[in-house]
PDB file of C-alpha atoms in Angstrom:
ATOM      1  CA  UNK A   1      30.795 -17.943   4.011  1.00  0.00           C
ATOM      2  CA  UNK A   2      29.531 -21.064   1.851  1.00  0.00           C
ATOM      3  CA  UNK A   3      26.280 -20.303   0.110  1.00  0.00           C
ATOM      4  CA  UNK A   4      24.706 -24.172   0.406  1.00  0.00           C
ATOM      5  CA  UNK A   5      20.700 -24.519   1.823  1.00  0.00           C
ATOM      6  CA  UNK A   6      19.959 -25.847   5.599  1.00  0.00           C
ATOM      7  CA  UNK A   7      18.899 -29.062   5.057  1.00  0.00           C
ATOM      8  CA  UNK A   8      17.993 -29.555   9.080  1.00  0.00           C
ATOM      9  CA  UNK A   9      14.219 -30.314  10.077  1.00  0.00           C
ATOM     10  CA  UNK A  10      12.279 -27.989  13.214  1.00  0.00           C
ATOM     11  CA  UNK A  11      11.766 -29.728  16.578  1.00  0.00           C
ATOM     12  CA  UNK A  12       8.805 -27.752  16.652  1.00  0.00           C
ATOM     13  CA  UNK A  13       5.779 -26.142  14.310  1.00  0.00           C
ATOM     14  CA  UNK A  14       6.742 -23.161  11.969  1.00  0.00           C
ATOM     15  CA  UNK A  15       4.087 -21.517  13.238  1.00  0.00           C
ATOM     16  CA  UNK A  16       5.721 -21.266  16.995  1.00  0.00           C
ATOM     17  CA  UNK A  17       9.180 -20.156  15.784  1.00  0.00           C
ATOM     18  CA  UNK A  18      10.394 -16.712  15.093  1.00  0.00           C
ATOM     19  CA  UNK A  19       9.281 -15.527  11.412  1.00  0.00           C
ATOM     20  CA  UNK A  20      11.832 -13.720   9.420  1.00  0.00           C
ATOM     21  CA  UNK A  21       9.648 -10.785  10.018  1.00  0.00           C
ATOM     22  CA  UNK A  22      10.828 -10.894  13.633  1.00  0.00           C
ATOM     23  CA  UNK A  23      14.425 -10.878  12.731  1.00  0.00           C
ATOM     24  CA  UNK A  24      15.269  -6.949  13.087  1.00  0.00           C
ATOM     25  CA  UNK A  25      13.590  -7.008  16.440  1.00  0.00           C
ATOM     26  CA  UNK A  26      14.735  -9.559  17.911  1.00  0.00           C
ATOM     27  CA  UNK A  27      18.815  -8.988  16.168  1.00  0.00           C
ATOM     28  CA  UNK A  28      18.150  -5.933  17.518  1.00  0.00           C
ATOM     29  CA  UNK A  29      17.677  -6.909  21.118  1.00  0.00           C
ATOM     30  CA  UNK A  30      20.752  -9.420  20.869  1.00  0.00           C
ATOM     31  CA  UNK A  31      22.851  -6.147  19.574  1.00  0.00           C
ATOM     32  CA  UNK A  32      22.429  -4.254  22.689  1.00  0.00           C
ATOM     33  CA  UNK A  33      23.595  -7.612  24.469  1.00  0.00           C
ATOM     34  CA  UNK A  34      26.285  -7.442  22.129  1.00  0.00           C
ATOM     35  CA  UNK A  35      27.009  -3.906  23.052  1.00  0.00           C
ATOM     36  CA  UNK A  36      26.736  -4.310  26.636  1.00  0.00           C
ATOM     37  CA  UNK A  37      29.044  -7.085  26.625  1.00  0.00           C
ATOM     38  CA  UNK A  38      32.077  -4.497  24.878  1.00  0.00           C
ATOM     39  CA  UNK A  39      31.219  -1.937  27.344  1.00  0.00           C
ATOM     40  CA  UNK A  40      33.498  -4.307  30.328  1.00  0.00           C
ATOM     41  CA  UNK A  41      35.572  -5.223  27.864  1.00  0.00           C
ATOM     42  CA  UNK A  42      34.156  -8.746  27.084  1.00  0.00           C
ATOM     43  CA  UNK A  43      33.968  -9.003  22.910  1.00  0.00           C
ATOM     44  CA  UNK A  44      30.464  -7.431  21.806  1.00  0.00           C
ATOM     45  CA  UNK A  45      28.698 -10.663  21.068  1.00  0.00           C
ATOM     46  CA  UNK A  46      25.021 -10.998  22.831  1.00  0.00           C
ATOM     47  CA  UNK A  47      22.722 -13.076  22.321  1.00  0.00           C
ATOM     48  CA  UNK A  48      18.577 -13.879  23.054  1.00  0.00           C
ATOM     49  CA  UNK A  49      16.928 -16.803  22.967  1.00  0.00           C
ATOM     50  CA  UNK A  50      12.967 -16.307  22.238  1.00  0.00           C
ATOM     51  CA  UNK A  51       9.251 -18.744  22.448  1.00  0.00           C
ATOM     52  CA  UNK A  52       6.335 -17.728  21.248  1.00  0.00           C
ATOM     53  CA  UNK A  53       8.079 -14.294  20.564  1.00  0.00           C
ATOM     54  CA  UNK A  54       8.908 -13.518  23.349  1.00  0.00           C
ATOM     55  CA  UNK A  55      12.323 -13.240  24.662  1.00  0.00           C
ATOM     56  CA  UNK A  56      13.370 -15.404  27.483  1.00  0.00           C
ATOM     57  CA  UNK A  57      16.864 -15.204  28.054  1.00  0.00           C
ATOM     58  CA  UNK A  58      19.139 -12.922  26.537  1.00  0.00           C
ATOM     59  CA  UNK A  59      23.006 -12.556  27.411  1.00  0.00           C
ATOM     60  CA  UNK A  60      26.266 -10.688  26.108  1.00  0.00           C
ATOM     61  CA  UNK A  61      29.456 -12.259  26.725  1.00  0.00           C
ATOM     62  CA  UNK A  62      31.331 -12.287  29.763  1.00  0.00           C
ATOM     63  CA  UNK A  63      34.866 -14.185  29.385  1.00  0.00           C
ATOM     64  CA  UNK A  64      36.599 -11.599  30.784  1.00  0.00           C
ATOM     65  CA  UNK A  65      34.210 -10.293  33.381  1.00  0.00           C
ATOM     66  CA  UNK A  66      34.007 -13.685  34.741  1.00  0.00           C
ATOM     67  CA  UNK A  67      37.517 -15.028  33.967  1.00  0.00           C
ATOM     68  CA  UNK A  68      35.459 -18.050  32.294  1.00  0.00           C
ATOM     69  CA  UNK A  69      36.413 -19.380  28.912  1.00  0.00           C
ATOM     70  CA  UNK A  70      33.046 -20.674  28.315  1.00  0.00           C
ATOM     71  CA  UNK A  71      31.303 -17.857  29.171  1.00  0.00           C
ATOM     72  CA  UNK A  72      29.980 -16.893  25.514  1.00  0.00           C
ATOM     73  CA  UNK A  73      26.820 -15.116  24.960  1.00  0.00           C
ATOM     74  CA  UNK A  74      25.167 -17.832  23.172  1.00  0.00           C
ATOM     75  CA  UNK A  75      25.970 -20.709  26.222  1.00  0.00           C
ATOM     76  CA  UNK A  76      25.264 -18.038  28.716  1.00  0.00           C
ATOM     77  CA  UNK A  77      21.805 -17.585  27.215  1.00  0.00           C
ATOM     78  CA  UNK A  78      21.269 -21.010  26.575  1.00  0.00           C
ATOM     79  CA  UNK A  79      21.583 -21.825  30.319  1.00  0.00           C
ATOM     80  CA  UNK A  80      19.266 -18.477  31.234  1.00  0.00           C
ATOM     81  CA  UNK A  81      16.578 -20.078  28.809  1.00  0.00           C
ATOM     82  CA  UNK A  82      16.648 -23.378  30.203  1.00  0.00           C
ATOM     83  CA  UNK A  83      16.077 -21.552  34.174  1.00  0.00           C
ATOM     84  CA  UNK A  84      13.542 -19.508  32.862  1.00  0.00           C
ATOM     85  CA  UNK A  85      11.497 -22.599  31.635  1.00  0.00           C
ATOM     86  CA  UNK A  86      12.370 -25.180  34.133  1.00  0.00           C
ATOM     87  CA  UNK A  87      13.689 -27.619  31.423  1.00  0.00           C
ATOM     88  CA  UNK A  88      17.150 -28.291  29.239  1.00  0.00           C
ATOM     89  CA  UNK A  89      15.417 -29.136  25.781  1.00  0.00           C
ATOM     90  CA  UNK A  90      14.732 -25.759  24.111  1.00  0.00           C
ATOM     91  CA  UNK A  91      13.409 -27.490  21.214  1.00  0.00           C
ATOM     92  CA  UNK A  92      10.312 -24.899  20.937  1.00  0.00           C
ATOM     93  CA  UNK A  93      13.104 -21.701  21.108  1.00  0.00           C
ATOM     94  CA  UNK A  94      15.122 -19.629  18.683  1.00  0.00           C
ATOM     95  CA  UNK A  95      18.439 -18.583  19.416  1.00  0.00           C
ATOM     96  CA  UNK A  96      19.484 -15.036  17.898  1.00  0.00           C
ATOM     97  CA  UNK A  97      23.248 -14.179  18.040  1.00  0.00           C
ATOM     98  CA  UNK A  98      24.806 -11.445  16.404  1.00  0.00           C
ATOM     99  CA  UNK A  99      27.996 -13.222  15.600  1.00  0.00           C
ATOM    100  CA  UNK A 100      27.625 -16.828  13.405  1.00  0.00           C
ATOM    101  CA  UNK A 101      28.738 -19.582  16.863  1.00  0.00           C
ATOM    102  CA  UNK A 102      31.487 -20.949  17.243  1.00  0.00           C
ATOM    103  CA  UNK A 103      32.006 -24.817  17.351  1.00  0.00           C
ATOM    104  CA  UNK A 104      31.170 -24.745  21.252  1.00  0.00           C
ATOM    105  CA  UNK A 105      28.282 -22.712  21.028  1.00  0.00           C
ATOM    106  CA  UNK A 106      26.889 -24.458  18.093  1.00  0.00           C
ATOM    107  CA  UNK A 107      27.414 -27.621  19.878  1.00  0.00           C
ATOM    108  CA  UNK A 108      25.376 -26.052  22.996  1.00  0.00           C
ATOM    109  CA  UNK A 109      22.177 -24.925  20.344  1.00  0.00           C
ATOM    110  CA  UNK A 110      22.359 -28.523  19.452  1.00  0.00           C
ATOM    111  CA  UNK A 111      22.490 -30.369  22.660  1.00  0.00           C
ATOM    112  CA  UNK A 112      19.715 -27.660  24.056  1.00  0.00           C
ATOM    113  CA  UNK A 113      17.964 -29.268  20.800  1.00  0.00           C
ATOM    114  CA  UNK A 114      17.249 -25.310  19.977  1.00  0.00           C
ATOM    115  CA  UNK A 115      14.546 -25.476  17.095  1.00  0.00           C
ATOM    116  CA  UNK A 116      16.519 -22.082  15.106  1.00  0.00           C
ATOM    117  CA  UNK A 117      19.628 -20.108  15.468  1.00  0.00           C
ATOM    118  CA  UNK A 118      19.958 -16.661  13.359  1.00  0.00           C
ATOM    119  CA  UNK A 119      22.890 -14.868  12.962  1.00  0.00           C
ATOM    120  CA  UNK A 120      24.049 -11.348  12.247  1.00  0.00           C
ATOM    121  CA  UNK A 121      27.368 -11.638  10.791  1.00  0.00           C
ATOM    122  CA  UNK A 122      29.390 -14.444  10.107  1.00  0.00           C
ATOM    123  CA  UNK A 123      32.599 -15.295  11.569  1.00  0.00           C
ATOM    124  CA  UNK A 124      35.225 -16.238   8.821  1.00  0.00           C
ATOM    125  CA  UNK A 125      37.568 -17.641  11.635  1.00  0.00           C
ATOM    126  CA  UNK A 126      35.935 -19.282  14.291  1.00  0.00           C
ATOM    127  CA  UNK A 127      32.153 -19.780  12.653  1.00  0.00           C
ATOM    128  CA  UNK A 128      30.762 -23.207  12.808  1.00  0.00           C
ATOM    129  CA  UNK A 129      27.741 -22.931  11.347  1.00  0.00           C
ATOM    130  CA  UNK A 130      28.587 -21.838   8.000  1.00  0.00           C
ATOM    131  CA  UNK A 131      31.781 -20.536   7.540  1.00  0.00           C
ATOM    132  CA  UNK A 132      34.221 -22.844   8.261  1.00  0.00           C
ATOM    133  CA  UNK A 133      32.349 -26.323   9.922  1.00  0.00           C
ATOM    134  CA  UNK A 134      28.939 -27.073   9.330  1.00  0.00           C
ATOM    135  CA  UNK A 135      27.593 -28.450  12.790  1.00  0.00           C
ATOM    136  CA  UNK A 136      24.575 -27.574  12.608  1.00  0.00           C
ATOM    137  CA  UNK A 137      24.174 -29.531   9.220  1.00  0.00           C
ATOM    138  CA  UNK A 138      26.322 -32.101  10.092  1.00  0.00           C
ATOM    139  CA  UNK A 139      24.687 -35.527   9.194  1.00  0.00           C
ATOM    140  CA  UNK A 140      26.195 -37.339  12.439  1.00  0.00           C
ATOM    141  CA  UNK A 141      24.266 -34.796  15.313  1.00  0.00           C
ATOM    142  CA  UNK A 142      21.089 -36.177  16.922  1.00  0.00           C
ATOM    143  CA  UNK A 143      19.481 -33.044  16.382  1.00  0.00           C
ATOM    144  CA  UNK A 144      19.623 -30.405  13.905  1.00  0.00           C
ATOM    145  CA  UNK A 145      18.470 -26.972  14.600  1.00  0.00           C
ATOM    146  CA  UNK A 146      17.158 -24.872  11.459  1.00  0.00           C
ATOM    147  CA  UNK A 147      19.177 -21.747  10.935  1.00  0.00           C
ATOM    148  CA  UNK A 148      19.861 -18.650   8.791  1.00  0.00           C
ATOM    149  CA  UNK A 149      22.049 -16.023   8.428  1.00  0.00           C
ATOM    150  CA  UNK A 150      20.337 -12.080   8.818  1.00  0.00           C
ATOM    151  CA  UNK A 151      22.186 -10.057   6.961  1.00  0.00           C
ATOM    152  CA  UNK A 152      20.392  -6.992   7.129  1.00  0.00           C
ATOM    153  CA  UNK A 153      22.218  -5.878  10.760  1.00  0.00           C
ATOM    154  CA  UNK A 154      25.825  -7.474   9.430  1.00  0.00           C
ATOM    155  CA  UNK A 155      27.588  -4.034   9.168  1.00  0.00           C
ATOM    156  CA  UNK A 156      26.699  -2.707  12.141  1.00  0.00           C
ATOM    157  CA  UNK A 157      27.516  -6.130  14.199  1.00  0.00           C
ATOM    158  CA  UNK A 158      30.970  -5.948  12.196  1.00  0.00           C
ATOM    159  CA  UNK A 159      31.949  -2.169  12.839  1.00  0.00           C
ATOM    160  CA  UNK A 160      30.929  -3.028  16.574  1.00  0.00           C
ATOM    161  CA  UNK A 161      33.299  -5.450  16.306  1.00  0.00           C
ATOM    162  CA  UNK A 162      35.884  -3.747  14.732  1.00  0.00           C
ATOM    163  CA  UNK A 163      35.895  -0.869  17.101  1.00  0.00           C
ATOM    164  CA  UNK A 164      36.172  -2.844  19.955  1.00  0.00           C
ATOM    165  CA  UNK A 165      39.201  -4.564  18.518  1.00  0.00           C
ATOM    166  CA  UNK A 166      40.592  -1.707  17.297  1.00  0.00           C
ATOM    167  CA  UNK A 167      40.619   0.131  20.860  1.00  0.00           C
ATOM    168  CA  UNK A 168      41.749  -2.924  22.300  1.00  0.00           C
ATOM    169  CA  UNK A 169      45.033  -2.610  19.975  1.00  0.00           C
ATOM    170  CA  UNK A 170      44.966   1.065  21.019  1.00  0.00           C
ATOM    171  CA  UNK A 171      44.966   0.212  24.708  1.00  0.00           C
ATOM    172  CA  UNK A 172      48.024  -2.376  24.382  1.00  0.00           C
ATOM    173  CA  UNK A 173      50.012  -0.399  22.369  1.00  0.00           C
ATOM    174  CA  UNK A 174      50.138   2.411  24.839  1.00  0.00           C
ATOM    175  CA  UNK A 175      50.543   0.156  27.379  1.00  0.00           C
ATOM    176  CA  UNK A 176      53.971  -1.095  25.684  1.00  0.00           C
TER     177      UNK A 176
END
């Protein structure tokens, strides 16, 4: 993951966004998400999205529960978020995701006009925050949502992760 700082500005007041002192909880909540997600056999990603500290949408993925491509955590709770409060533009919300988006879903926190994304883990692959494209930096976006990286959950998000893949080669293998 590229170590560079987040030059994007807030849509709304530091003082309405999740602190860094929130992180844990609020990773923590998007881990069970995550966790739920794995348990019908969807990839453990989850997400929440949270105003005024409080959590108003929160989602795990479900590609292969609902046979939808799009169906990530982070555009499922994006679309929750925007019910819940009547309106598309998120700008006073964070978004907390265990896995660093991909270009899709960073897209979404950006046309949502999401004030902050935080991440568990990064994703050396398919991340677009960070890792391999920088769209949430990227000069040419009408909006730019803050974001940082929360490292402090990244091994568990990863073994998650790696279990789930690793059954998943289990299950195929005795399939064959």
């Amino acid at each position: 993951m590229k170590e560079r700082p987040h030059t994007g500005s807030p849509f709304a007041g530091a003082d309405t966004l999740a602190r860094p002192s929130d992180d844990d909880r609020l990773m923590r909540e998007a881990l069970a998400e995550a966790r739920r997600a794995g348990e019908h056999g969807d990839v453990p990603v989850g997400a929440t999205i949270v105003r005024d500290g409080t959590i108003v949408a929160r989602a795990g993925n479900r590609r292969e529960a609902d046979a939808d491509p799009t169906a990530h955590a982070e555009v499922i709770a994006i679309r929750e978020a925007a019910r819940a409060l009547g309106r598309w533009r998120l700008s006073d919300c964070a978004l907390y995701v265990t896995v660093e988006p991909c270009a899709m879903c960073a897209g979404a926190a950006v046309l949502a006009r999401l004030a902050l994304v935080v991440f568990g883990a990064p994703d050396e692959k398919a991340g677009a925050v960070r890792s391999n494209a920088e769209l949430l930096d990227a000069k040419w976006t009408n909006h730019r949502p803050r974001w940082r990286f929360y490292p402090l959950l990244r091994d568990e998000v990863e073994r998650l992760l790696s279990e789930f893949f690793a059954t998943q080669r289990g299950d195929r293998s005795e399939a064959d």
